[in-house]
Short mmCIF file of N, CA, C and O in Angstrom, two decimals:
data_model
loop_
_atom_site.label_atom_id
_atom_site.label_comp_id
_atom_site.label_asym_id
_atom_site.label_seq_id
_atom_site.Cartn_x
_atom_site.Cartn_y
_atom_site.Cartn_z
N ARG A 1 0.83 -1.16 -0.03
CA ARG A 1 0.02 -0.03 -0.01
C ARG A 1 0.91 1.19 0.04
O ARG A 1 1.58 1.38 0.93
N PRO A 2 0.68 2.04 -0.87
CA PRO A 2 1.51 3.17 -0.96
C PRO A 2 1.04 4.25 0.12
O PRO A 2 -0.18 4.35 0.35
N ASP A 3 2.03 4.96 0.58
CA ASP A 3 1.77 6.05 1.53
C ASP A 3 2.73 7.20 1.33
O ASP A 3 3.61 7.11 0.44
N ASP A 4 2.61 8.23 1.97
CA ASP A 4 3.44 9.41 1.71
C ASP A 4 4.58 9.43 2.62
O ASP A 4 5.20 10.40 2.80
N LYS A 5 5.04 8.34 3.21
CA LYS A 5 6.18 8.22 4.01
C LYS A 5 7.50 8.70 3.18
O LYS A 5 8.27 9.38 3.72
N ALA A 6 7.54 8.15 2.01
CA ALA A 6 8.75 8.41 1.16
C ALA A 6 8.79 10.06 0.84
O ALA A 6 9.85 10.55 0.89
N GLN A 7 7.61 10.47 0.57
CA GLN A 7 7.50 12.00 0.42
C GLN A 7 8.05 12.83 1.57
O GLN A 7 8.74 13.78 1.43
N VAL A 8 7.64 12.37 2.78
CA VAL A 8 8.06 13.03 4.00
C VAL A 8 9.61 12.89 4.23
O VAL A 8 10.22 13.95 4.46
N LEU A 9 10.16 11.80 3.84
CA LEU A 9 11.59 11.70 3.99
C LEU A 9 12.38 12.51 2.94
O LEU A 9 13.30 13.20 3.28
N GLU A 10 11.74 12.56 1.67
CA GLU A 10 12.43 13.34 0.64
C GLU A 10 12.36 14.76 0.95
O GLU A 10 13.40 15.60 0.88
N GLU A 11 11.26 15.21 1.45
CA GLU A 11 11.12 16.67 1.95
C GLU A 11 12.06 16.98 3.02
O GLU A 11 12.72 18.00 3.04
N PHE A 12 12.21 16.04 3.99
CA PHE A 12 13.11 16.35 5.08
C PHE A 12 14.53 16.36 4.56
O PHE A 12 15.28 17.36 4.86
N LEU A 13 14.93 15.48 3.73
CA LEU A 13 16.31 15.49 3.19
C LEU A 13 16.50 16.66 2.39
O LEU A 13 17.69 17.22 2.27
N ARG A 14 15.55 17.25 1.67
CA ARG A 14 15.69 18.40 0.79
C ARG A 14 16.00 19.60 1.65
O ARG A 14 16.75 20.48 1.28
N THR A 15 15.33 19.75 2.76
CA THR A 15 15.40 20.86 3.60
C THR A 15 16.45 20.75 4.80
O THR A 15 16.80 21.73 5.39
N PHE A 16 16.95 19.56 4.94
CA PHE A 16 17.90 19.34 6.00
C PHE A 16 19.28 19.85 5.52
O PHE A 16 19.90 19.29 4.59
N PRO A 17 19.81 20.77 6.22
CA PRO A 17 21.06 21.29 5.81
C PRO A 17 22.25 20.32 6.31
O PRO A 17 22.18 19.90 7.39
N LEU A 18 23.17 20.22 5.50
CA LEU A 18 24.34 19.38 5.86
C LEU A 18 25.35 20.27 6.59
O LEU A 18 25.90 21.21 5.97
N ARG A 19 25.61 19.97 7.83
CA ARG A 19 26.51 20.72 8.61
C ARG A 19 27.56 19.88 9.15
O ARG A 19 27.31 18.78 9.69
N ARG A 20 28.77 20.35 8.93
CA ARG A 20 29.89 19.49 9.42
C ARG A 20 30.47 20.24 10.64
O ARG A 20 30.39 21.43 10.77
N ASN A 21 31.11 19.39 11.48
CA ASN A 21 31.80 19.90 12.71
C ASN A 21 30.79 20.68 13.57
O ASN A 21 31.10 21.81 13.89
N VAL A 22 29.57 20.19 13.78
CA VAL A 22 28.68 20.84 14.72
C VAL A 22 29.03 20.37 16.13
O VAL A 22 29.06 19.18 16.51
N ALA A 23 29.30 21.42 17.04
CA ALA A 23 29.72 21.03 18.36
C ALA A 23 28.48 20.58 19.16
O ALA A 23 27.42 21.12 19.06
N PRO A 24 28.65 19.43 19.85
CA PRO A 24 27.57 18.97 20.79
C PRO A 24 27.09 20.00 21.75
O PRO A 24 27.95 20.83 22.34
N GLY A 25 25.83 20.19 21.90
CA GLY A 25 25.33 21.12 22.96
C GLY A 25 25.20 22.56 22.31
O GLY A 25 24.59 23.45 23.01
N SER A 26 25.61 22.71 21.09
CA SER A 26 25.40 24.04 20.48
C SER A 26 23.97 24.27 20.03
O SER A 26 23.19 23.36 20.00
N ARG A 27 23.63 25.46 19.61
CA ARG A 27 22.32 25.76 19.15
C ARG A 27 22.02 25.01 17.90
O ARG A 27 20.93 24.49 17.65
N GLN A 28 22.97 24.83 16.94
CA GLN A 28 22.77 24.14 15.71
C GLN A 28 22.54 22.62 15.98
O GLN A 28 21.70 22.00 15.41
N ALA A 29 23.27 22.12 16.95
CA ALA A 29 23.07 20.69 17.29
C ALA A 29 21.71 20.49 17.96
O ALA A 29 21.00 19.49 17.61
N ASP A 30 21.19 21.47 18.76
CA ASP A 30 19.84 21.41 19.29
C ASP A 30 18.80 21.48 18.14
O ASP A 30 17.85 20.65 18.17
N GLU A 31 19.03 22.28 17.15
CA GLU A 31 18.10 22.38 16.12
C GLU A 31 18.05 21.16 15.26
O GLU A 31 17.04 20.58 14.85
N ILE A 32 19.30 20.58 15.05
CA ILE A 32 19.22 19.29 14.24
C ILE A 32 18.56 18.24 15.06
O ILE A 32 17.78 17.37 14.43
N GLN A 33 18.85 18.14 16.37
CA GLN A 33 18.09 17.23 17.19
C GLN A 33 16.55 17.38 17.17
O GLN A 33 15.84 16.46 17.02
N GLU A 34 16.10 18.66 17.17
CA GLU A 34 14.70 18.95 17.15
C GLU A 34 14.07 18.46 15.80
O GLU A 34 12.97 17.93 15.75
N GLN A 35 14.89 18.80 14.69
CA GLN A 35 14.40 18.36 13.35
C GLN A 35 14.27 16.87 13.23
O GLN A 35 13.29 16.34 12.71
N LEU A 36 15.31 16.16 13.83
CA LEU A 36 15.25 14.69 13.73
C LEU A 36 14.06 14.10 14.50
O LEU A 36 13.43 13.20 14.16
N GLN A 37 13.81 14.77 15.65
CA GLN A 37 12.69 14.29 16.54
C GLN A 37 11.42 14.63 15.74
O GLN A 37 10.51 13.73 15.81
N ASP A 38 11.23 15.68 15.05
CA ASP A 38 10.04 15.94 14.38
C ASP A 38 9.86 14.92 13.23
O ASP A 38 8.76 14.40 13.04
N LEU A 39 10.91 14.58 12.61
CA LEU A 39 10.91 13.53 11.50
C LEU A 39 10.49 12.22 12.11
O LEU A 39 9.61 11.54 11.60
N ALA A 40 11.07 11.78 13.26
CA ALA A 40 10.67 10.62 13.97
C ALA A 40 9.22 10.56 14.35
O ALA A 40 8.53 9.51 14.18
N ASP A 41 8.70 11.71 14.80
CA ASP A 41 7.26 11.76 15.19
C ASP A 41 6.37 11.54 13.94
O ASP A 41 5.36 10.83 14.00
N LYS A 42 6.71 12.21 12.86
CA LYS A 42 6.01 12.05 11.63
C LYS A 42 5.93 10.59 11.10
O LYS A 42 4.95 10.05 10.65
N LEU A 43 7.17 9.93 11.21
CA LEU A 43 7.26 8.63 10.76
C LEU A 43 6.43 7.60 11.68
O LEU A 43 5.83 6.72 11.22
N TRP A 44 6.39 7.92 12.95
CA TRP A 44 5.66 7.09 13.95
C TRP A 44 4.16 7.32 13.62
O TRP A 44 3.38 6.37 13.76
N VAL A 45 3.70 8.54 13.20
CA VAL A 45 2.27 8.67 12.89
C VAL A 45 1.97 7.73 11.67
O VAL A 45 1.00 7.08 11.73
N HIS A 46 2.88 7.70 10.69
CA HIS A 46 2.68 6.74 9.51
C HIS A 46 2.64 5.32 10.01
O HIS A 46 1.79 4.57 9.60
N ALA A 47 3.56 4.92 10.82
CA ALA A 47 3.66 3.59 11.33
C ALA A 47 2.38 3.25 12.15
O ALA A 47 1.86 2.05 11.91
N ASN A 48 1.93 4.00 13.01
CA ASN A 48 0.71 3.77 13.69
C ASN A 48 -0.52 3.73 12.89
O ASN A 48 -1.37 2.91 13.09
N PHE A 49 -0.59 4.58 11.82
CA PHE A 49 -1.67 4.52 10.91
C PHE A 49 -1.74 3.19 10.05
O PHE A 49 -2.76 2.52 10.02
N ARG A 50 -0.53 2.72 9.68
CA ARG A 50 -0.47 1.45 8.97
C ARG A 50 -0.85 0.27 9.86
O ARG A 50 -1.48 -0.72 9.45
N LYS A 51 -0.32 0.40 11.14
CA LYS A 51 -0.70 -0.61 12.09
C LYS A 51 -2.27 -0.69 12.33
O LYS A 51 -2.79 -1.79 12.26
N GLN A 52 -2.90 0.44 12.44
CA GLN A 52 -4.28 0.44 12.59
C GLN A 52 -4.98 -0.13 11.40
O GLN A 52 -6.00 -0.86 11.47
N GLU A 53 -4.54 0.26 10.21
CA GLU A 53 -5.16 -0.33 8.95
C GLU A 53 -5.00 -1.91 9.01
O GLU A 53 -5.92 -2.56 8.60
N SER A 54 -3.90 -2.41 9.39
CA SER A 54 -3.68 -3.88 9.37
C SER A 54 -4.60 -4.49 10.43
O SER A 54 -5.12 -5.58 10.15
N VAL A 55 -4.72 -3.94 11.55
CA VAL A 55 -5.63 -4.44 12.53
C VAL A 55 -7.03 -4.51 12.03
O VAL A 55 -7.81 -5.50 12.28
N GLU A 56 -7.57 -3.43 11.36
CA GLU A 56 -8.82 -3.37 10.81
C GLU A 56 -9.09 -4.42 9.70
O GLU A 56 -10.13 -5.05 9.69
N GLU A 57 -8.12 -4.59 8.90
CA GLU A 57 -8.22 -5.55 7.86
C GLU A 57 -8.25 -6.93 8.33
O GLU A 57 -9.12 -7.77 7.94
N ARG A 58 -7.37 -7.28 9.30
CA ARG A 58 -7.43 -8.54 10.02
C ARG A 58 -8.80 -8.84 10.68
O ARG A 58 -9.37 -9.84 10.46
N GLN A 59 -9.37 -7.81 11.32
CA GLN A 59 -10.74 -7.96 11.93
C GLN A 59 -11.74 -8.20 10.88
O GLN A 59 -12.60 -9.07 11.08
N ARG A 60 -11.66 -7.51 9.76
CA ARG A 60 -12.59 -7.69 8.70
C ARG A 60 -12.54 -9.12 8.13
O ARG A 60 -13.53 -9.72 7.90
N LEU A 61 -11.40 -9.56 7.94
CA LEU A 61 -11.13 -11.00 7.31
C LEU A 61 -11.63 -12.01 8.27
O LEU A 61 -12.15 -13.04 7.92
N LEU A 62 -11.57 -11.74 9.70
CA LEU A 62 -11.97 -12.79 10.63
C LEU A 62 -13.43 -12.80 10.84
O LEU A 62 -14.11 -13.78 11.18
N THR A 63 -14.15 -11.69 10.49
CA THR A 63 -15.54 -11.55 10.87
C THR A 63 -16.40 -11.53 9.64
O THR A 63 -17.70 -11.64 9.84
N ASP A 64 -15.96 -11.39 8.35
CA ASP A 64 -16.95 -11.30 7.30
C ASP A 64 -17.24 -12.63 6.65
O ASP A 64 -17.89 -12.60 5.53
N GLY A 65 -16.74 -13.74 7.16
CA GLY A 65 -17.06 -15.00 6.54
C GLY A 65 -16.19 -15.47 5.55
O GLY A 65 -16.40 -16.55 4.90
N PHE A 66 -15.01 -14.77 5.23
CA PHE A 66 -14.18 -15.22 4.14
C PHE A 66 -13.56 -16.60 4.44
O PHE A 66 -13.64 -17.51 3.58
N TRP A 67 -13.09 -16.74 5.63
CA TRP A 67 -12.41 -18.06 5.99
C TRP A 67 -13.49 -19.19 6.11
O TRP A 67 -13.22 -20.32 5.69
N GLU A 68 -14.71 -18.83 6.47
CA GLU A 68 -15.72 -19.96 6.58
C GLU A 68 -16.09 -20.41 5.14
O GLU A 68 -16.27 -21.56 5.00
N GLU A 69 -16.16 -19.46 4.28
CA GLU A 69 -16.43 -19.77 2.85
C GLU A 69 -15.31 -20.67 2.27
O GLU A 69 -15.66 -21.74 1.66
N ARG A 70 -14.08 -20.43 2.55
CA ARG A 70 -12.98 -21.21 2.11
C ARG A 70 -12.95 -22.55 2.73
O ARG A 70 -12.74 -23.57 2.04
N ALA A 71 -13.19 -22.62 4.01
CA ALA A 71 -13.19 -23.90 4.78
C ALA A 71 -14.31 -24.78 4.21
O ALA A 71 -14.09 -25.97 4.06
N ASN A 72 -15.49 -24.24 3.97
CA ASN A 72 -16.62 -24.98 3.46
C ASN A 72 -16.27 -25.49 2.03
O ASN A 72 -16.62 -26.65 1.76
N ALA A 73 -15.67 -24.78 1.25
CA ALA A 73 -15.28 -25.18 -0.12
C ALA A 73 -14.31 -26.34 -0.05
O ALA A 73 -14.50 -27.44 -0.73
N HIS A 74 -13.35 -26.16 0.89
CA HIS A 74 -12.46 -27.27 1.01
C HIS A 74 -12.98 -28.61 1.66
O HIS A 74 -12.70 -29.74 1.29
N LEU A 75 -14.00 -28.43 2.55
CA LEU A 75 -14.62 -29.63 3.06
C LEU A 75 -15.44 -30.30 2.02
O LEU A 75 -15.54 -31.53 1.97
N GLN A 76 -16.10 -29.50 1.12
CA GLN A 76 -16.89 -30.16 0.07
C GLN A 76 -15.95 -30.92 -0.85
O GLN A 76 -16.25 -31.98 -1.31
N LEU A 77 -14.77 -30.38 -1.18
CA LEU A 77 -13.77 -31.15 -1.98
C LEU A 77 -13.32 -32.41 -1.39
O LEU A 77 -13.17 -33.48 -1.97
N CYS A 78 -13.17 -32.32 0.01
CA CYS A 78 -12.80 -33.52 0.67
C CYS A 78 -13.78 -34.51 0.68
O CYS A 78 -13.57 -35.76 0.52
N TYR A 79 -15.10 -34.08 0.85
CA TYR A 79 -16.25 -35.01 0.83
C TYR A 79 -16.33 -35.67 -0.52
O TYR A 79 -16.51 -36.99 -0.60
N LYS A 80 -16.15 -35.03 -1.59
CA LYS A 80 -16.19 -35.58 -2.85
C LYS A 80 -15.04 -36.58 -3.17
O LYS A 80 -15.27 -37.66 -3.74
N LEU A 81 -13.92 -36.26 -2.73
CA LEU A 81 -12.62 -37.10 -2.78
C LEU A 81 -12.87 -38.36 -2.02
O LEU A 81 -12.69 -39.46 -2.51
N GLN A 82 -13.46 -38.30 -0.82
CA GLN A 82 -13.63 -39.45 -0.05
C GLN A 82 -14.83 -40.32 -0.67
O GLN A 82 -14.67 -41.57 -0.74
N ALA A 83 -15.80 -39.72 -1.29
CA ALA A 83 -16.90 -40.52 -2.00
C ALA A 83 -16.24 -41.21 -3.18
O ALA A 83 -16.57 -42.40 -3.43
N TYR A 84 -15.38 -40.52 -3.94
CA TYR A 84 -14.79 -41.22 -5.17
C TYR A 84 -13.94 -42.46 -4.68
O TYR A 84 -13.88 -43.51 -5.27
N GLU A 85 -13.16 -42.27 -3.60
CA GLU A 85 -12.33 -43.23 -3.04
C GLU A 85 -13.11 -44.52 -2.58
O GLU A 85 -12.79 -45.69 -2.81
N LEU A 86 -14.20 -44.16 -1.94
CA LEU A 86 -15.08 -45.29 -1.51
C LEU A 86 -15.68 -46.06 -2.68
O LEU A 86 -15.83 -47.26 -2.56
N CYS A 87 -16.08 -45.34 -3.77
CA CYS A 87 -16.69 -45.88 -4.93
C CYS A 87 -15.60 -46.86 -5.56
O CYS A 87 -15.94 -47.95 -6.03
N ARG A 88 -14.37 -46.34 -5.70
CA ARG A 88 -13.31 -47.06 -6.30
C ARG A 88 -13.04 -48.48 -5.42
O ARG A 88 -12.80 -49.53 -5.92
N PHE A 89 -13.15 -48.34 -4.09
CA PHE A 89 -12.93 -49.47 -3.27
C PHE A 89 -14.07 -50.49 -3.45
O PHE A 89 -13.84 -51.70 -3.63
N LYS A 90 -15.32 -49.97 -3.50
CA LYS A 90 -16.42 -50.91 -3.80
C LYS A 90 -16.34 -51.56 -5.21
O LYS A 90 -16.69 -52.79 -5.22
N VAL A 91 -15.95 -50.92 -6.13
CA VAL A 91 -15.81 -51.58 -7.51
C VAL A 91 -14.60 -52.56 -7.44
O VAL A 91 -14.85 -53.66 -7.99
N ALA A 92 -13.59 -52.30 -6.81
CA ALA A 92 -12.45 -53.25 -6.65
C ALA A 92 -12.99 -54.42 -5.89
O ALA A 92 -12.62 -55.54 -6.26
N MET A 93 -13.77 -54.30 -4.90
CA MET A 93 -14.24 -55.40 -4.05
C MET A 93 -15.18 -56.22 -4.98
O MET A 93 -15.24 -57.43 -4.92
N ALA A 94 -16.05 -55.60 -5.74
CA ALA A 94 -17.00 -56.32 -6.64
C ALA A 94 -16.25 -57.13 -7.66
O ALA A 94 -16.58 -58.24 -8.01
N ILE A 95 -15.17 -56.51 -8.15
CA ILE A 95 -14.38 -57.25 -9.18
C ILE A 95 -13.63 -58.46 -8.63
O ILE A 95 -13.66 -59.46 -9.14
N LEU A 96 -13.13 -58.33 -7.37
CA LEU A 96 -12.48 -59.41 -6.72
C LEU A 96 -13.45 -60.50 -6.38
O LEU A 96 -13.23 -61.73 -6.53
N LYS A 97 -14.60 -60.06 -6.01
CA LYS A 97 -15.68 -61.07 -5.53
C LYS A 97 -16.13 -61.83 -6.80
O LYS A 97 -16.27 -63.12 -6.78
N TRP A 98 -16.25 -61.12 -7.94
CA TRP A 98 -16.68 -61.86 -9.28
C TRP A 98 -15.55 -62.82 -9.63
O TRP A 98 -15.82 -63.89 -10.09
N SER A 99 -14.30 -62.32 -9.55
CA SER A 99 -13.21 -63.19 -10.14
C SER A 99 -12.97 -64.44 -9.26
O SER A 99 -12.56 -65.42 -9.75
N TYR A 100 -13.29 -64.37 -7.92
CA TYR A 100 -13.09 -65.53 -7.08
C TYR A 100 -14.30 -66.39 -6.91
O TYR A 100 -14.21 -67.56 -6.77
N THR A 101 -15.56 -65.80 -6.98
CA THR A 101 -16.64 -66.60 -6.71
C THR A 101 -17.58 -66.74 -7.96
O THR A 101 -18.47 -67.60 -8.03
N GLY A 102 -17.39 -65.90 -8.90
CA GLY A 102 -18.23 -65.94 -10.14
C GLY A 102 -19.46 -65.15 -9.87
O GLY A 102 -20.37 -65.03 -10.82
N GLU A 103 -19.74 -64.65 -8.69
CA GLU A 103 -21.03 -63.98 -8.43
C GLU A 103 -20.94 -62.52 -8.81
O GLU A 103 -19.94 -61.82 -8.47
N GLN A 104 -21.81 -62.12 -9.60
CA GLN A 104 -21.80 -60.72 -9.98
C GLN A 104 -22.68 -59.89 -9.17
O GLN A 104 -23.80 -60.33 -8.77
N GLN A 105 -22.05 -58.86 -8.76
CA GLN A 105 -22.90 -57.84 -7.80
C GLN A 105 -22.53 -56.40 -8.37
O GLN A 105 -21.35 -55.97 -8.52
N ALA A 106 -23.56 -55.68 -8.54
CA ALA A 106 -23.35 -54.32 -8.90
C ALA A 106 -22.94 -53.50 -7.62
O ALA A 106 -23.63 -53.52 -6.71
N PRO A 107 -21.79 -52.78 -7.90
CA PRO A 107 -21.41 -51.89 -6.71
C PRO A 107 -22.34 -50.75 -6.50
O PRO A 107 -22.77 -50.07 -7.47
N ASP A 108 -22.74 -50.48 -5.33
CA ASP A 108 -23.71 -49.35 -5.01
C ASP A 108 -22.99 -48.08 -4.63
O ASP A 108 -23.19 -47.49 -3.70
N CYS A 109 -22.00 -47.74 -5.50
CA CYS A 109 -21.25 -46.52 -5.17
C CYS A 109 -21.87 -45.30 -5.70
O CYS A 109 -21.29 -44.21 -5.45
N PHE A 110 -22.93 -45.40 -6.38
CA PHE A 110 -23.55 -44.16 -7.03
C PHE A 110 -24.89 -43.79 -6.37
O PHE A 110 -25.79 -43.34 -6.97
N ASP A 111 -24.92 -44.09 -5.03
CA ASP A 111 -26.21 -43.80 -4.25
C ASP A 111 -26.44 -42.34 -4.12
O ASP A 111 -25.56 -41.58 -3.94
#
C-alpha cells in the first residue's frame, strides 16, 4: 500500500542542511536534534496508521465469513474425494468377488 512516508523523507532530506563539525550542545546541534525528533514523530504517525489499517483488515477478514467460505469449499472437495475413493474401493471389491466366486454384484457406489 503506498503512502506518503517516502515523500516526508524526501522533503526532510531536501530541507535538511548538511552541517559538518557541529559542536555537541550548540544551538545548531539542538536544532538538528529537534528536526530529527520531528521527523521521527511524523514517521511514527505513519507507522501507527499502517498498524491500525492492518488491525482493521485482520478484523474484517476474521468476521466477514471469508475463511468460513474457504473452509466450506475445502470440506466439500474432501467429501467428494472421499466418496470417489469409497466408490473405487467398492468397485475393486466387486471385481475381486466376481473373479473368485463368479457372483456378479453391482457396486452401489452411485447412491
